[in-house]
Amino acid sequence: MPSEKATALVLRTVEFSETSLVVTLFTREFGKIGALAKGARRLKSPFESALDLLALCRIVFLRKHADSLDLLTEAKLLRRFRIPLRGLGALYAAYYVAELLDVLTDDYDPNPALFDSADETLQCLAAGDDAARCAAHFELTALRLQGHMPSLDCCVGCGTAVAADGGRVSFGLQAGGVLCESCRPDQRAVASISPKVLETLDALADSRPEVWRAVDMSSAVAGPLRGLLSNYLAHLIGRRTRMHHHMAALFAQCGKKQDKSPQRRSEK
C-alpha cells in the first residue's frame, strides 16, 4: 500500500488507547482525513509535538479502505499555534476555525483555497489581529468556498435585486439569503437585519485584506451580525456549533474597550 504525503492542520485529537490517538486532520492535498496515530501518547512519541491542536505539520499516512481510519506513520511539526498575550479571544476564534473546517467539509474533499484561508487566519490570530473580525471573515470565506455563501444583494427566492433603502431587510435562514417583499411571506425562519449589518457582512466576505480588515466591528453591529451567522450556520448543519457561546461572548466585547479619556487618566 503506497504512502501519501500532505500538509495538514490538526483539528481534533481523541485518546484511542494508552499509547495511541485518533486524529482529525485537514490537509491541503486531500481535504479532511481521520487517522490512527500509533504511539502518539508515549513520552518518546515518533510524532513529538506535531499533533498538538491547531499545529501545522507535514504528514505521511497510509490510506485505508472506506469506513476505516487511515494510518498516520509520520508527522513533522512546521508551526505551532501560539496564543498572543491576553489572547483568550484569539484562542476561541482559532478553535472556531478548526470546528468550521470539520463541520463544513467531507472526508477526502480537497479544497486548497480553504486550507490556505484557514492557515492565514490562524497566523493572523497568533499575530494579535482582531479575533472577531478574523473569525467572521474566515467563516464567510469558508461558506463561499464550500458553496453555502448566502445571497446578500439579490432575493434568494426570485433573483431580483434587494435594496436596503434605509429600512430593514428580510433574511431567510433556511432559504439562504435576503428576500424581497414578494417572496418574504412564503418563507419560514426569517430574520430582520439592518442595512448596516448587511453592509458589514458584505465587507467581511471580501477577499481583499484592505476591505475586510477595515470593517468597523462596533457593538451595535457585532452582536446582530454574530446572531445572524450563528442562526444561519445552525440551520445549515442542523445544530449549534460547540463554540457558539464562546463566539457570542467574543463578539459581545466588540466596541467595549475601556475609554481612556483625559478625565479618567487624571482620576488615576
mmCIF file of N, CA, C and O in Angstrom, residues 220-261:
data_model
loop_
_atom_site.group_PDB
_atom_site.id
_atom_site.type_symbol
_atom_site.label_atom_id
_atom_site.label_comp_id
_atom_site.label_asym_id
_atom_site.label_seq_id
_atom_site.Cartn_x
_atom_site.Cartn_y
_atom_site.Cartn_z
ATOM 1 N N ALA A 220 -22.898 47.768 18.154
ATOM 2 C CA ALA A 220 -24.227 47.832 17.541
ATOM 3 C C ALA A 220 -24.348 46.894 16.344
ATOM 4 O O ALA A 220 -25.446 46.458 15.994
ATOM 5 N N VAL A 221 -23.219 46.574 15.728
ATOM 6 C CA VAL A 221 -23.218 45.709 14.544
ATOM 7 C C VAL A 221 -22.786 44.290 14.887
ATOM 8 O O VAL A 221 -23.348 43.321 14.381
ATOM 9 N N ALA A 222 -21.788 44.160 15.748
ATOM 10 C CA ALA A 222 -21.187 42.852 16.028
ATOM 11 C C ALA A 222 -22.181 41.850 16.596
ATOM 12 O O ALA A 222 -22.208 40.678 16.186
ATOM 13 N N GLY A 223 -23.011 42.286 17.546
ATOM 14 C CA GLY A 223 -23.977 41.375 18.162
ATOM 15 C C GLY A 223 -24.983 40.817 17.171
ATOM 16 O O GLY A 223 -25.132 39.591 17.045
ATOM 17 N N PRO A 224 -25.714 41.702 16.448
ATOM 18 C CA PRO A 224 -26.670 41.199 15.453
ATOM 19 C C PRO A 224 -26.014 40.380 14.351
ATOM 20 O O PRO A 224 -26.583 39.397 13.872
ATOM 21 N N LEU A 225 -24.800 40.758 13.947
ATOM 22 C CA LEU A 225 -24.090 40.013 12.904
ATOM 23 C C LEU A 225 -23.756 38.603 13.385
ATOM 24 O O LEU A 225 -23.947 37.631 12.656
ATOM 25 N N ARG A 226 -23.265 38.494 14.642
ATOM 26 C CA ARG A 226 -22.938 37.172 15.179
ATOM 27 C C ARG A 226 -24.192 36.311 15.300
ATOM 28 O O ARG A 226 -24.176 35.113 14.994
ATOM 29 N N GLY A 227 -25.302 36.933 15.737
ATOM 30 C CA GLY A 227 -26.545 36.195 15.862
ATOM 31 C C GLY A 227 -27.030 35.665 14.526
ATOM 32 O O GLY A 227 -27.483 34.516 14.425
ATOM 33 N N LEU A 228 -26.919 36.490 13.495
ATOM 34 C CA LEU A 228 -27.362 36.071 12.165
ATOM 35 C C LEU A 228 -26.512 34.919 11.644
ATOM 36 O O LEU A 228 -27.043 33.911 11.151
ATOM 37 N N LEU A 229 -25.180 35.043 11.745
ATOM 38 C CA LEU A 229 -24.306 33.982 11.250
ATOM 39 C C LEU A 229 -24.505 32.690 12.037
ATOM 40 O O LEU A 229 -24.504 31.599 11.463
ATOM 41 N N SER A 230 -24.662 32.799 13.346
ATOM 42 C CA SER A 230 -24.861 31.609 14.174
ATOM 43 C C SER A 230 -26.150 30.893 13.806
ATOM 44 O O SER A 230 -26.181 29.656 13.689
ATOM 45 N N ASN A 231 -27.224 31.653 13.618
ATOM 46 C CA ASN A 231 -28.509 31.051 13.258
ATOM 47 C C ASN A 231 -28.478 30.460 11.849
ATOM 48 O O ASN A 231 -29.042 29.390 11.605
ATOM 49 N N TYR A 232 -27.819 31.150 10.928
ATOM 50 C CA TYR A 232 -27.714 30.637 9.567
ATOM 51 C C TYR A 232 -26.935 29.326 9.551
ATOM 52 O O TYR A 232 -27.345 28.344 8.902
ATOM 53 N N LEU A 233 -25.815 29.292 10.275
ATOM 54 C CA LEU A 233 -24.998 28.081 10.303
ATOM 55 C C LEU A 233 -25.737 26.943 10.996
ATOM 56 O O LEU A 233 -25.635 25.779 10.586
ATOM 57 N N ALA A 234 -26.512 27.256 12.040
ATOM 58 C CA ALA A 234 -27.273 26.225 12.736
ATOM 59 C C ALA A 234 -28.298 25.577 11.806
ATOM 60 O O ALA A 234 -28.514 24.360 11.844
ATOM 61 N N HIS A 235 -28.948 26.386 10.975
ATOM 62 C CA HIS A 235 -29.893 25.832 10.000
ATOM 63 C C HIS A 235 -29.157 25.011 8.939
ATOM 64 O O HIS A 235 -29.689 24.009 8.448
ATOM 65 N N LEU A 236 -27.944 25.411 8.617
ATOM 66 C CA LEU A 236 -27.182 24.730 7.573
ATOM 67 C C LEU A 236 -26.701 23.356 8.025
ATOM 68 O O LEU A 236 -26.807 22.371 7.280
ATOM 69 N N ILE A 237 -26.173 23.265 9.264
ATOM 70 C CA ILE A 237 -25.599 21.994 9.726
ATOM 71 C C ILE A 237 -26.536 21.215 10.649
ATOM 72 O O ILE A 237 -26.235 20.089 11.035
ATOM 73 N N GLY A 238 -27.663 21.837 11.007
ATOM 74 C CA GLY A 238 -28.662 21.126 11.805
ATOM 75 C C GLY A 238 -28.484 21.220 13.306
ATOM 76 O O GLY A 238 -29.212 20.556 14.056
ATOM 77 N N ARG A 239 -27.577 22.048 13.779
ATOM 78 C CA ARG A 239 -27.346 22.199 15.220
ATOM 79 C C ARG A 239 -26.478 23.425 15.477
ATOM 80 O O ARG A 239 -25.899 23.990 14.554
ATOM 81 N N ARG A 240 -26.403 23.807 16.751
ATOM 82 C CA ARG A 240 -25.487 24.864 17.140
ATOM 83 C C ARG A 240 -24.059 24.324 17.155
ATOM 84 O O ARG A 240 -23.832 23.141 17.434
ATOM 85 N N THR A 241 -23.107 25.165 16.853
ATOM 86 C CA THR A 241 -21.713 24.744 16.947
ATOM 87 C C THR A 241 -21.308 24.650 18.412
ATOM 88 O O THR A 241 -21.919 25.262 19.293
ATOM 89 N N ARG A 242 -20.273 23.874 18.687
ATOM 90 C CA ARG A 242 -19.785 23.749 20.060
ATOM 91 C C ARG A 242 -19.257 25.078 20.586
ATOM 92 O O ARG A 242 -19.312 25.347 21.787
ATOM 93 N N MET A 243 -18.721 25.913 19.684
ATOM 94 C CA MET A 243 -18.145 27.192 20.091
ATOM 95 C C MET A 243 -19.153 28.333 20.059
ATOM 96 O O MET A 243 -18.773 29.499 20.171
ATOM 97 N N HIS A 244 -20.415 28.008 19.943
ATOM 98 C CA HIS A 244 -21.457 29.034 19.788
ATOM 99 C C HIS A 244 -21.421 30.082 20.903
ATOM 100 O O HIS A 244 -21.366 31.285 20.645
ATOM 101 N N HIS A 245 -21.447 29.644 22.154
ATOM 102 C CA HIS A 245 -21.495 30.591 23.278
ATOM 103 C C HIS A 245 -20.196 31.382 23.406
ATOM 104 O O HIS A 245 -20.215 32.577 23.731
ATOM 105 N N HIS A 246 -19.073 30.745 23.144
ATOM 106 C CA HIS A 246 -17.792 31.446 23.209
ATOM 107 C C HIS A 246 -17.702 32.528 22.140
ATOM 108 O O HIS A 246 -17.178 33.624 22.389
ATOM 109 N N MET A 247 -18.217 32.228 20.943
ATOM 110 C CA MET A 247 -18.178 33.224 19.874
ATOM 111 C C MET A 247 -19.126 34.383 20.180
ATOM 112 O O MET A 247 -18.825 35.545 19.892
ATOM 113 N N ALA A 248 -20.274 34.083 20.762
ATOM 114 C CA ALA A 248 -21.203 35.146 21.145
ATOM 115 C C ALA A 248 -20.556 36.079 22.165
ATOM 116 O O ALA A 248 -20.694 37.307 22.089
ATOM 117 N N ALA A 249 -19.831 35.495 23.124
ATOM 118 C CA ALA A 249 -19.146 36.311 24.127
ATOM 119 C C ALA A 249 -18.034 37.140 23.504
ATOM 120 O O ALA A 249 -17.823 38.300 23.875
ATOM 121 N N LEU A 250 -17.324 36.557 22.541
ATOM 122 C CA LEU A 250 -16.237 37.281 21.878
ATOM 123 C C LEU A 250 -16.777 38.488 21.121
ATOM 124 O O LEU A 250 -16.233 39.593 21.224
ATOM 125 N N PHE A 251 -17.864 38.310 20.390
ATOM 126 C CA PHE A 251 -18.431 39.417 19.612
ATOM 127 C C PHE A 251 -19.099 40.446 20.509
ATOM 128 O O PHE A 251 -19.190 41.621 20.143
ATOM 129 N N ALA A 252 -19.552 40.003 21.674
ATOM 130 C CA ALA A 252 -20.182 40.945 22.604
ATOM 131 C C ALA A 252 -19.182 41.956 23.141
ATOM 132 O O ALA A 252 -19.563 43.037 23.601
ATOM 133 N N GLN A 253 -17.896 41.617 23.086
ATOM 134 C CA GLN A 253 -16.853 42.524 23.577
ATOM 135 C C GLN A 253 -16.455 43.577 22.554
ATOM 136 O O GLN A 253 -15.729 44.511 22.874
ATOM 137 N N CYS A 254 -16.893 43.415 21.314
ATOM 138 C CA CYS A 254 -16.531 44.382 20.270
ATOM 139 C C CYS A 254 -17.057 45.772 20.612
ATOM 140 O O CYS A 254 -18.210 45.940 20.997
ATOM 141 N N GLY A 255 -16.192 46.757 20.493
ATOM 142 C CA GLY A 255 -16.606 48.139 20.741
ATOM 143 C C GLY A 255 -16.702 48.488 22.205
ATOM 144 O O GLY A 255 -17.153 49.580 22.551
ATOM 145 N N LYS A 256 -16.287 47.576 23.101
ATOM 146 C CA LYS A 256 -16.411 47.836 24.532
ATOM 147 C C LYS A 256 -15.065 48.027 25.218
ATOM 148 O O LYS A 256 -14.925 47.786 26.406
ATOM 149 N N LYS A 257 -14.062 48.387 24.461
ATOM 150 C CA LYS A 257 -12.762 48.645 25.075
ATOM 151 C C LYS A 257 -12.860 49.868 25.986
ATOM 152 O O LYS A 257 -13.556 50.821 25.700
ATOM 153 N N GLN A 258 -12.129 49.797 27.040
ATOM 154 C CA GLN A 258 -12.193 50.878 28.035
ATOM 155 C C GLN A 258 -11.772 52.204 27.429
ATOM 156 O O GLN A 258 -10.764 52.313 26.753
ATOM 157 N N ASP A 259 -12.573 53.206 27.679
ATOM 158 C CA ASP A 259 -12.300 54.543 27.167
ATOM 159 C C ASP A 259 -11.330 55.258 28.105
ATOM 160 O O ASP A 259 -11.697 55.666 29.205
ATOM 161 N N LYS A 260 -10.111 55.402 27.649
ATOM 162 C CA LYS A 260 -9.091 56.065 28.476
ATOM 163 C C LYS A 260 -9.070 57.556 28.150
ATOM 164 O O LYS A 260 -8.199 58.067 27.473
ATOM 165 N N SER A 261 -10.094 58.227 28.606
ATOM 166 C CA SER A 261 -10.206 59.663 28.354
ATOM 167 C C SER A 261 -9.288 60.429 29.290
ATOM 168 O O SER A 261 -8.848 59.910 30.317
#
